[in-house]
Tab-separated table of C-alpha atoms in Angstrom:
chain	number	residue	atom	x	y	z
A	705	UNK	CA	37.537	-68.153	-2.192
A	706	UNK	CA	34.642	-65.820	-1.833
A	707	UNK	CA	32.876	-64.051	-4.826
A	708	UNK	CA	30.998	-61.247	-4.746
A	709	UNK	CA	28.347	-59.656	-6.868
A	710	UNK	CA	28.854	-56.411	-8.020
A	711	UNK	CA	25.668	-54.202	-8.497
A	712	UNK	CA	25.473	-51.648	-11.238
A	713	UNK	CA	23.978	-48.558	-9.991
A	714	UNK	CA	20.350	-47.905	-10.705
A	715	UNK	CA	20.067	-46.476	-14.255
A	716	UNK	CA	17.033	-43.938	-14.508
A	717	UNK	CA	13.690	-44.799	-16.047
A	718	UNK	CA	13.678	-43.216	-19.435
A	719	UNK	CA	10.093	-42.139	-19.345
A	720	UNK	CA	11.252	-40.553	-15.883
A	721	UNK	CA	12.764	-37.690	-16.867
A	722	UNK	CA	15.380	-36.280	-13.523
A	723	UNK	CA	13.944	-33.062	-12.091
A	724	UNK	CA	15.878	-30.536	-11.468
A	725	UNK	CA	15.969	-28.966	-8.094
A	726	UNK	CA	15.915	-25.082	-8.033
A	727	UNK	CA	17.591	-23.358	-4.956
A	728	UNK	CA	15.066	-21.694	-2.769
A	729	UNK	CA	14.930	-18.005	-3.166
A	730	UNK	CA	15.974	-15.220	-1.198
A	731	UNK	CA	13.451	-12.329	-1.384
A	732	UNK	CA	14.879	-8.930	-2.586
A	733	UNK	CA	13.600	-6.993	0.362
A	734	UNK	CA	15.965	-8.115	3.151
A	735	UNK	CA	18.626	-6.494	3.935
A	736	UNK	CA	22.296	-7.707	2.720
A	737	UNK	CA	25.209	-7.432	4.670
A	738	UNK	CA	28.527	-7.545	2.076
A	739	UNK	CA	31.554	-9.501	2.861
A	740	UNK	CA	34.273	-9.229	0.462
A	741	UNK	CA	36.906	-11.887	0.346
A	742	UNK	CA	40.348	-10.582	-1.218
A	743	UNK	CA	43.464	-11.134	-1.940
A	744	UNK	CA	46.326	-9.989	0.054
A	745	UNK	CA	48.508	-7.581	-1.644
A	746	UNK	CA	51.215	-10.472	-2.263
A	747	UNK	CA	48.614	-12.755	-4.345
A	748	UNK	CA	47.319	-9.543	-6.208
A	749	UNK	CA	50.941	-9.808	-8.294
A	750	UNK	CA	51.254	-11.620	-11.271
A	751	UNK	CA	53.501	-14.745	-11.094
A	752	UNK	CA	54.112	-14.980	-14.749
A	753	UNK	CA	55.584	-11.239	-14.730
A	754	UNK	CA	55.779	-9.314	-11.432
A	755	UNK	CA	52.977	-7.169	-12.104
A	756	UNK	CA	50.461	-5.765	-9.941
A	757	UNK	CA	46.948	-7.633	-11.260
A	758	UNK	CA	44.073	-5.212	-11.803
A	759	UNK	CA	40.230	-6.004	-10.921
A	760	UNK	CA	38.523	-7.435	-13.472
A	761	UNK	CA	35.156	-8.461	-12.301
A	762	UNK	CA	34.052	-10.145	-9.331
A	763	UNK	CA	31.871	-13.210	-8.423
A	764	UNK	CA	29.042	-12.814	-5.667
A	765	UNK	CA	27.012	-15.921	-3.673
A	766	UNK	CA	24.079	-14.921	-1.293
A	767	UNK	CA	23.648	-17.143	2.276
A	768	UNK	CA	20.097	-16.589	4.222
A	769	UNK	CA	21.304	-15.876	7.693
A	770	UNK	CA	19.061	-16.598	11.027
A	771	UNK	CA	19.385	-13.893	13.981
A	772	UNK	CA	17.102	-16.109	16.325
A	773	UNK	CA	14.307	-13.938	18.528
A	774	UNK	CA	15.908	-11.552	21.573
A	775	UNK	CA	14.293	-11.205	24.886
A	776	UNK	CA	15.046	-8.040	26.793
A	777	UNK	CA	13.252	-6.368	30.050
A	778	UNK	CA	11.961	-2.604	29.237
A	779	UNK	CA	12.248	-1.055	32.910
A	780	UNK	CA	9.877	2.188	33.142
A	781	UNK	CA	10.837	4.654	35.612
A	782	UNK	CA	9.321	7.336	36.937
A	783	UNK	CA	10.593	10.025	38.942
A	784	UNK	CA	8.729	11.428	41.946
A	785	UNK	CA	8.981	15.054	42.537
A	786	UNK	CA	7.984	16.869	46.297
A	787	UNK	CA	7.941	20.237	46.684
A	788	UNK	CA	10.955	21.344	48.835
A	789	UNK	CA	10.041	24.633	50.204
A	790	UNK	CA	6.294	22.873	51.117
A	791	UNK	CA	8.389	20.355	53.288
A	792	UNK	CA	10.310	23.193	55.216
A	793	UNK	CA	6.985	24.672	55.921
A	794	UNK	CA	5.684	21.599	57.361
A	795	UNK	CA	2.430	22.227	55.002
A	796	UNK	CA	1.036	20.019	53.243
A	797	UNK	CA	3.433	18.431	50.370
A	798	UNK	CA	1.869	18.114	46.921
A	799	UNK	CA	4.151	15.272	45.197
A	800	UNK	CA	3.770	14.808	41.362
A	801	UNK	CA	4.814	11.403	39.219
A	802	UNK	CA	4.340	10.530	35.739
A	803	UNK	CA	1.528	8.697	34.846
A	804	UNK	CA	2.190	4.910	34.075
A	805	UNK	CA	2.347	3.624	30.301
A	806	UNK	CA	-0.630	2.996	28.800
A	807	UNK	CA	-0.720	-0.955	28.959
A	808	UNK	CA	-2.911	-4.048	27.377
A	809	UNK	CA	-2.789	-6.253	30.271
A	810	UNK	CA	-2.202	-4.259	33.763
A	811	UNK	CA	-0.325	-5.739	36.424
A	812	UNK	CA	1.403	-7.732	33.721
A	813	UNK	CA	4.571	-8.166	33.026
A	814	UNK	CA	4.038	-8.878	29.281
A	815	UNK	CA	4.860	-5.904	26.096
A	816	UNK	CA	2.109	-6.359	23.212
A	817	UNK	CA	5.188	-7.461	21.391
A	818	UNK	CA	5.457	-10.748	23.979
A	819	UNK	CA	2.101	-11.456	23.654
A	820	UNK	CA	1.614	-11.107	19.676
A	821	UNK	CA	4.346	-13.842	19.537
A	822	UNK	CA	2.316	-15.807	21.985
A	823	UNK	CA	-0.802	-15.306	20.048
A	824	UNK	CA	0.902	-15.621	16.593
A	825	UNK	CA	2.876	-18.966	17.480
A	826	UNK	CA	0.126	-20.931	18.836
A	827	UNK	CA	-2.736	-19.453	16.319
A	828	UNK	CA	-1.144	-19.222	13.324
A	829	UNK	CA	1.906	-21.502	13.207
A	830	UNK	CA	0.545	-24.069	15.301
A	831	UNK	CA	2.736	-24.139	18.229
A	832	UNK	CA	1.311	-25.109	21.584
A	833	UNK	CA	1.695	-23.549	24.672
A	834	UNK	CA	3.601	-26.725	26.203
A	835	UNK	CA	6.402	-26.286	23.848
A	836	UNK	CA	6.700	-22.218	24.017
A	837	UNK	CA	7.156	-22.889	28.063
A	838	UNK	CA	9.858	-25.339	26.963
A	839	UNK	CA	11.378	-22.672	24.610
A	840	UNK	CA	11.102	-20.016	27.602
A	841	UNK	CA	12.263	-22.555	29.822
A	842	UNK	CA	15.557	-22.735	27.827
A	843	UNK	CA	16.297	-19.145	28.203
A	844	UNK	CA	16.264	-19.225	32.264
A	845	UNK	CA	12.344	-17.413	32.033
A	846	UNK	CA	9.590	-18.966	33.930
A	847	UNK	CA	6.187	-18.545	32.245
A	848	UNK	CA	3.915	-21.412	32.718
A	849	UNK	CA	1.142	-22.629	30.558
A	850	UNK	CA	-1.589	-21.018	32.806
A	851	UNK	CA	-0.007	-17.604	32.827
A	852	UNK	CA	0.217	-17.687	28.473
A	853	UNK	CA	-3.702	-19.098	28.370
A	854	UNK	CA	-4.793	-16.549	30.794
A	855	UNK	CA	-2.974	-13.761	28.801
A	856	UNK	CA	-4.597	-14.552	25.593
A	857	UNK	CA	-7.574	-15.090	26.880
A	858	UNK	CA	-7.520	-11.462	28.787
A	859	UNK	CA	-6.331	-10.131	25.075
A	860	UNK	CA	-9.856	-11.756	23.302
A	861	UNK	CA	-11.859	-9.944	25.456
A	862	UNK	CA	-9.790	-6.622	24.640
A	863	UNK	CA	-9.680	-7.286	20.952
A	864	UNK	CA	-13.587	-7.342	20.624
A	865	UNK	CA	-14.149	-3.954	19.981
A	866	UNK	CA	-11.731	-4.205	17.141
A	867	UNK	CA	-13.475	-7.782	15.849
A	868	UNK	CA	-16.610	-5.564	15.835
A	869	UNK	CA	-15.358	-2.802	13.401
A	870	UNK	CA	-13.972	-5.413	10.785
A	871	UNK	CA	-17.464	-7.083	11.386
A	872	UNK	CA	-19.470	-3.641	10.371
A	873	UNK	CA	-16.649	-2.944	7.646
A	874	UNK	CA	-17.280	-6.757	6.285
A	875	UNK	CA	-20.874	-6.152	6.136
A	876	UNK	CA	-20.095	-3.565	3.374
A	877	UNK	CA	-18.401	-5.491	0.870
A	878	UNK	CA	-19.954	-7.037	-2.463
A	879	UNK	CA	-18.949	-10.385	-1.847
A	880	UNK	CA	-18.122	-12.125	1.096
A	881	UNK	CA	-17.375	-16.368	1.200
A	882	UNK	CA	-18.046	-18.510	4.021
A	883	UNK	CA	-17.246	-21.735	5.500
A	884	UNK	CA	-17.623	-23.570	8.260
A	885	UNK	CA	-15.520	-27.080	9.977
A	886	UNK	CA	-15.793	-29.020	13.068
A	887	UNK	CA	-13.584	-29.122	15.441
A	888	UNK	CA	-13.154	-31.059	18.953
A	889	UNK	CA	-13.564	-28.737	21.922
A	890	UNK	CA	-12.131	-29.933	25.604
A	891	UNK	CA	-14.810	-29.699	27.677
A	892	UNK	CA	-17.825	-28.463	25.726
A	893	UNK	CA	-21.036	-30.262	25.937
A	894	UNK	CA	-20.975	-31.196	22.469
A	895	UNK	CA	-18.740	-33.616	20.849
A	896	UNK	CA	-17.909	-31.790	17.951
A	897	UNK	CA	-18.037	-27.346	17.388
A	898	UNK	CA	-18.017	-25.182	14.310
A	899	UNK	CA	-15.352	-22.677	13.457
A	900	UNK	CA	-17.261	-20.704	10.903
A	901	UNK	CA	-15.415	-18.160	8.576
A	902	UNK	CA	-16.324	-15.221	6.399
A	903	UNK	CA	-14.259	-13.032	4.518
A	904	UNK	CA	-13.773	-11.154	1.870
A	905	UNK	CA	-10.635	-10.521	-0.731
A	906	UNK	CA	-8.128	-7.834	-0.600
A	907	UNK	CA	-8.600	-7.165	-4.817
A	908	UNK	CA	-12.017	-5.030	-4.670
A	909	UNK	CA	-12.230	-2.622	-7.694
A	910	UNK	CA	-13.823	0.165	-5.161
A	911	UNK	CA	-10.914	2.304	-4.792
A	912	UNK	CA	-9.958	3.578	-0.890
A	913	UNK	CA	-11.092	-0.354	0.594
A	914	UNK	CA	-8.808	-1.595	3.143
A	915	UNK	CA	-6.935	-4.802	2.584
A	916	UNK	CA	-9.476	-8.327	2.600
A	917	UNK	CA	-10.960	-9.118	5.815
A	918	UNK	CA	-10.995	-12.885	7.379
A	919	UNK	CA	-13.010	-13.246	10.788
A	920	UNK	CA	-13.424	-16.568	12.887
A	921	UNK	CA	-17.146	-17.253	14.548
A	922	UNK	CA	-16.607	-20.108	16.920
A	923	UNK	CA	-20.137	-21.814	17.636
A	924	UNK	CA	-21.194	-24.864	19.118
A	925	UNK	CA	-23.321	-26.394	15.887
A	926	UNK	CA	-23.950	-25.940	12.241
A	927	UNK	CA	-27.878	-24.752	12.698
A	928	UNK	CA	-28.585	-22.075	10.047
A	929	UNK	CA	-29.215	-19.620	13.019
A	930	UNK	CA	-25.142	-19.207	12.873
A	931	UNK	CA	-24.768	-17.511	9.680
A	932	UNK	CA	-28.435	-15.978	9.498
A	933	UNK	CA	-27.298	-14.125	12.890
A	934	UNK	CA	-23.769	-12.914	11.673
A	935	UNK	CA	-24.707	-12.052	8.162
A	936	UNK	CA	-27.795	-9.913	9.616
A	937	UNK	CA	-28.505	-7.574	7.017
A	938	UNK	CA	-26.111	-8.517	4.517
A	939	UNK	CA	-27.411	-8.091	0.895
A	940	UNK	CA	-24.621	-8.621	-1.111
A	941	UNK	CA	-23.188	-11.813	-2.775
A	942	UNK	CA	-22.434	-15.003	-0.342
A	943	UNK	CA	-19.843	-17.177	-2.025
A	944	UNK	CA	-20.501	-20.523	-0.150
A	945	UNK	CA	-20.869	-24.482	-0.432
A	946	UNK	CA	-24.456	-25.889	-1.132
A	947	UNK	CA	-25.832	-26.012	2.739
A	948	UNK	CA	-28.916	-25.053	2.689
A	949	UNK	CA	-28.511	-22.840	5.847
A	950	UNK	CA	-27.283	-20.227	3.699
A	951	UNK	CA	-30.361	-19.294	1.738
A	952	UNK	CA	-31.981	-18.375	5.031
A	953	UNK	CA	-29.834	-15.546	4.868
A	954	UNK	CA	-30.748	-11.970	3.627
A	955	UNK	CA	-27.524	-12.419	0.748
A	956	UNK	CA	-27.389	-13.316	-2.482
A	957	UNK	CA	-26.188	-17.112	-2.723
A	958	UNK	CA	-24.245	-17.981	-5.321
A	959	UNK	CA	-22.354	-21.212	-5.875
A	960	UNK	CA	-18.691	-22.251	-5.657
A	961	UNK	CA	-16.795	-23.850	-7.964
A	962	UNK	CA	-14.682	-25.584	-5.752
A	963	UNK	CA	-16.907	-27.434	-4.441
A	964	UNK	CA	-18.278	-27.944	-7.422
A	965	UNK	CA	-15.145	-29.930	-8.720
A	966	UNK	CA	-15.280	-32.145	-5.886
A	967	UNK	CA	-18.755	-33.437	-6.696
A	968	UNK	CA	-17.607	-33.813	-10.402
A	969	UNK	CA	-14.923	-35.633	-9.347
A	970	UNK	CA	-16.971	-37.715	-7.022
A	971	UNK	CA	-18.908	-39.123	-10.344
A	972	UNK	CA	-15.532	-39.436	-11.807
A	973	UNK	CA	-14.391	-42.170	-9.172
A	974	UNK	CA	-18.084	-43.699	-9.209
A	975	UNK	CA	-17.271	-43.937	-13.267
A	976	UNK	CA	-16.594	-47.513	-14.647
A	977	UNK	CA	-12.828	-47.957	-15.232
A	978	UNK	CA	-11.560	-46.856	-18.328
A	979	UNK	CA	-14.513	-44.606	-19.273
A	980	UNK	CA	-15.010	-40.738	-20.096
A	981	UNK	CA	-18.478	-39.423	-18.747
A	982	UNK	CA	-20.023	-36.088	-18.243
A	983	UNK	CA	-17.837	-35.701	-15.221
A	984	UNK	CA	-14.644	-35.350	-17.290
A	985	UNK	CA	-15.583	-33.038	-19.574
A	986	UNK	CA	-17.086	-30.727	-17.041
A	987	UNK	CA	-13.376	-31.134	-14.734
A	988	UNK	CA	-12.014	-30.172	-17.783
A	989	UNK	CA	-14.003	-26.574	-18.217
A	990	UNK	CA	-12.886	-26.391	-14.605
A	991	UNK	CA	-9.299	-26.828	-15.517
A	992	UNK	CA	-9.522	-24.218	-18.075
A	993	UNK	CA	-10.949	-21.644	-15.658
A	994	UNK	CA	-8.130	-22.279	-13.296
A	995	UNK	CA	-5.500	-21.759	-15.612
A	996	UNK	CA	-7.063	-18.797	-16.665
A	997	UNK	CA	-6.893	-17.533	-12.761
A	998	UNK	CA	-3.250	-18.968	-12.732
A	999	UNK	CA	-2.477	-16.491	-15.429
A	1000	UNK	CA	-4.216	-13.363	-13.642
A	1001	UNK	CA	-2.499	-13.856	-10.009
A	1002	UNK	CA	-1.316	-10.470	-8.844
A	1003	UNK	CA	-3.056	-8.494	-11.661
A	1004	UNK	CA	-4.585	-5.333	-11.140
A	1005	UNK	CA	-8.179	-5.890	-9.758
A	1006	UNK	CA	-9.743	-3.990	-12.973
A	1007	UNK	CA	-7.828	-5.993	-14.938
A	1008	UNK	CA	-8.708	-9.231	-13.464
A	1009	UNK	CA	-12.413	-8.318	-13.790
A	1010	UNK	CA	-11.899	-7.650	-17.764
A	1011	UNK	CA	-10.186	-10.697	-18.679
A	1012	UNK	CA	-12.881	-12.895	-16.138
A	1013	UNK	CA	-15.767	-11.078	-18.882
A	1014	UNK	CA	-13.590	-11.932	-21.868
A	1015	UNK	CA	-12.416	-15.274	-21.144
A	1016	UNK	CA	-13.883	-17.017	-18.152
A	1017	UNK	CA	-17.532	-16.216	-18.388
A	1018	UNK	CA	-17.764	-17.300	-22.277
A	1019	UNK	CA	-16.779	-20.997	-20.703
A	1020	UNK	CA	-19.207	-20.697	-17.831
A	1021	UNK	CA	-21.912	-20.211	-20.417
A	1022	UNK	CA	-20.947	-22.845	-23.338
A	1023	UNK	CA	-21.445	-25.509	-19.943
A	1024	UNK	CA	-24.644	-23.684	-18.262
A	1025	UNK	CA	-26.122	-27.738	-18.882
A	1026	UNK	CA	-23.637	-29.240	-16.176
């Protein structure tokens, strides 16, 4: 005779209270297409009486539907035209065509819509060219590796004029923030580059400013020459970390307060265990401000400035000492 033990399911810590798990949302701005599911006119009588049932309501359920990405070939003609009469008289025959489309990459047969899916895969959600030739691969298209690196490459150099204006236009905001990280480079003579960053928000009070700016300057060190070159005449405020390259610059420097936290919370891990220092009282100032930011995203830009005077800076200054 064989026993066995039986095992209770797990019963839920009580200080664990279950969380409950929200559906994701569907935004409002896609389109819907409505299928209605009725009754045929048999089931729309009643069965206690005979009668026809009448509407009284209705209950509707939303599904997010994927149409995956279409590939098509746009074939430009262009009809040749030859003066008939000209030909008759044996003179000579002036023949007119339609100029060609204007083009990014001549010769090529890639649309700017091919290539800003190329460009936007790799660059933005990480995909490398390896696996987009797999995914072209799968739809019966050869494009190799080569061919997509040569494209984007050919569509840098193009793009610099545009990388210039958004340079001049970033030049004339208020405040810009920078940053800079290494990164490993095949081939380059140094072990580790620098992808430097500036920008600038999209919230200005100025009225009539485009959208923010974010620009990428891809150098081979951290020497201060990098930003004192790119921020050439800038006089505004530079929202930065503490590297000291920065104050060689013609800006304003003024601190962050992100990485400010980490350093606080650097002397809150060097902290014996168990103790409050300085350190925790100044993370929790931070904490306040961030709530306070919480609380203002997607607020008008005037209105974010107003409640930064009236709440935020009356912190700032109670904790000038940290």
């Amino acid at each position: 005779m064989c026993t066995f033990d039986v095992l209770s399911p797990a019963q839920p810590s009580p200080s664990a209270p279950e969380r409950k798990h929200r559906r994701p949302r569907i935004p409002a701005h896609l389109p819907r297409e409505e299928v209605v599911h009725d009754l045929s006119d048999e089931e729309k009588t009643c069965a206690c009486c005979g009668n026809e049932m009448h509407c009284m309501g209705e209950e509707c359920s939303e599904q997010l539907e994927f149409i995956p990405a279409v590939l098509k070939v746009v074939r430009h003609v262009r009809p040749k035209y030859s003066c008939r009469h000209c030909e008759q008289q044996e003179t000579e025959v002036n023949i007119r065509i339609a100029p060609p489309p204007a083009t990014l990459l001549p010769r090529s047969i890639a649309t700017p819509s091919l290539l800003a899916w190329i460009i936007t895969s790799k660059f933005q959600f990480s995909l490398p060219l390896y696996r987009q030739q797999k995914w072209f691969s799968q739809l019966d298209i050869e494009l190799s590796r080569q061919t997509m690196s040569n494209w984007i490459l050919k569509c840098a150099e193009r793009l610099v004029p545009l990388y210039d204006l958004l340079h001049q236009e970033l030049l004339t905001r208020e405040v810009i923030w920078s940053d800079d990280t290494t990164m490993k480079v095949v081939e380059a003579q140094r072990s580790k580059c620098h992808m430097w960053v500036y920008g600038c928000g999209g919230d200005s009070p100025v009225p009539g400013q485009p959208p923010g700016i974010v620009l990428y300057d891809y150098q081979d060190s951290r020497e201060e020459t990098c930003p004192v070159e790119f921020l050439r005449g800038y006089e505004g405020y530079l929202q930065a970390d503490g590297y000291a390259g920065y104050t060689k610059t013609t800006a304003e420097v003024v601190g962050c307060l992100a990485h400010a936290r980490r350093k606080f919370m650097e002397a809150k891990v060097a902290q014996p265990e168990g103790k409050v220092g300085r350190a925790d009282q100044a993370l929790t100032y931070i904490q306040k401000l961030y709530r306070i930011e919480r609380e203002l995203a997607g607020q008008p830009a005037d209105v974010i400035a107003a409640k930064r005077q009236e709440l935020s800076v009356p912190l700032l200054c109670q904790r000038q000492d940290f």
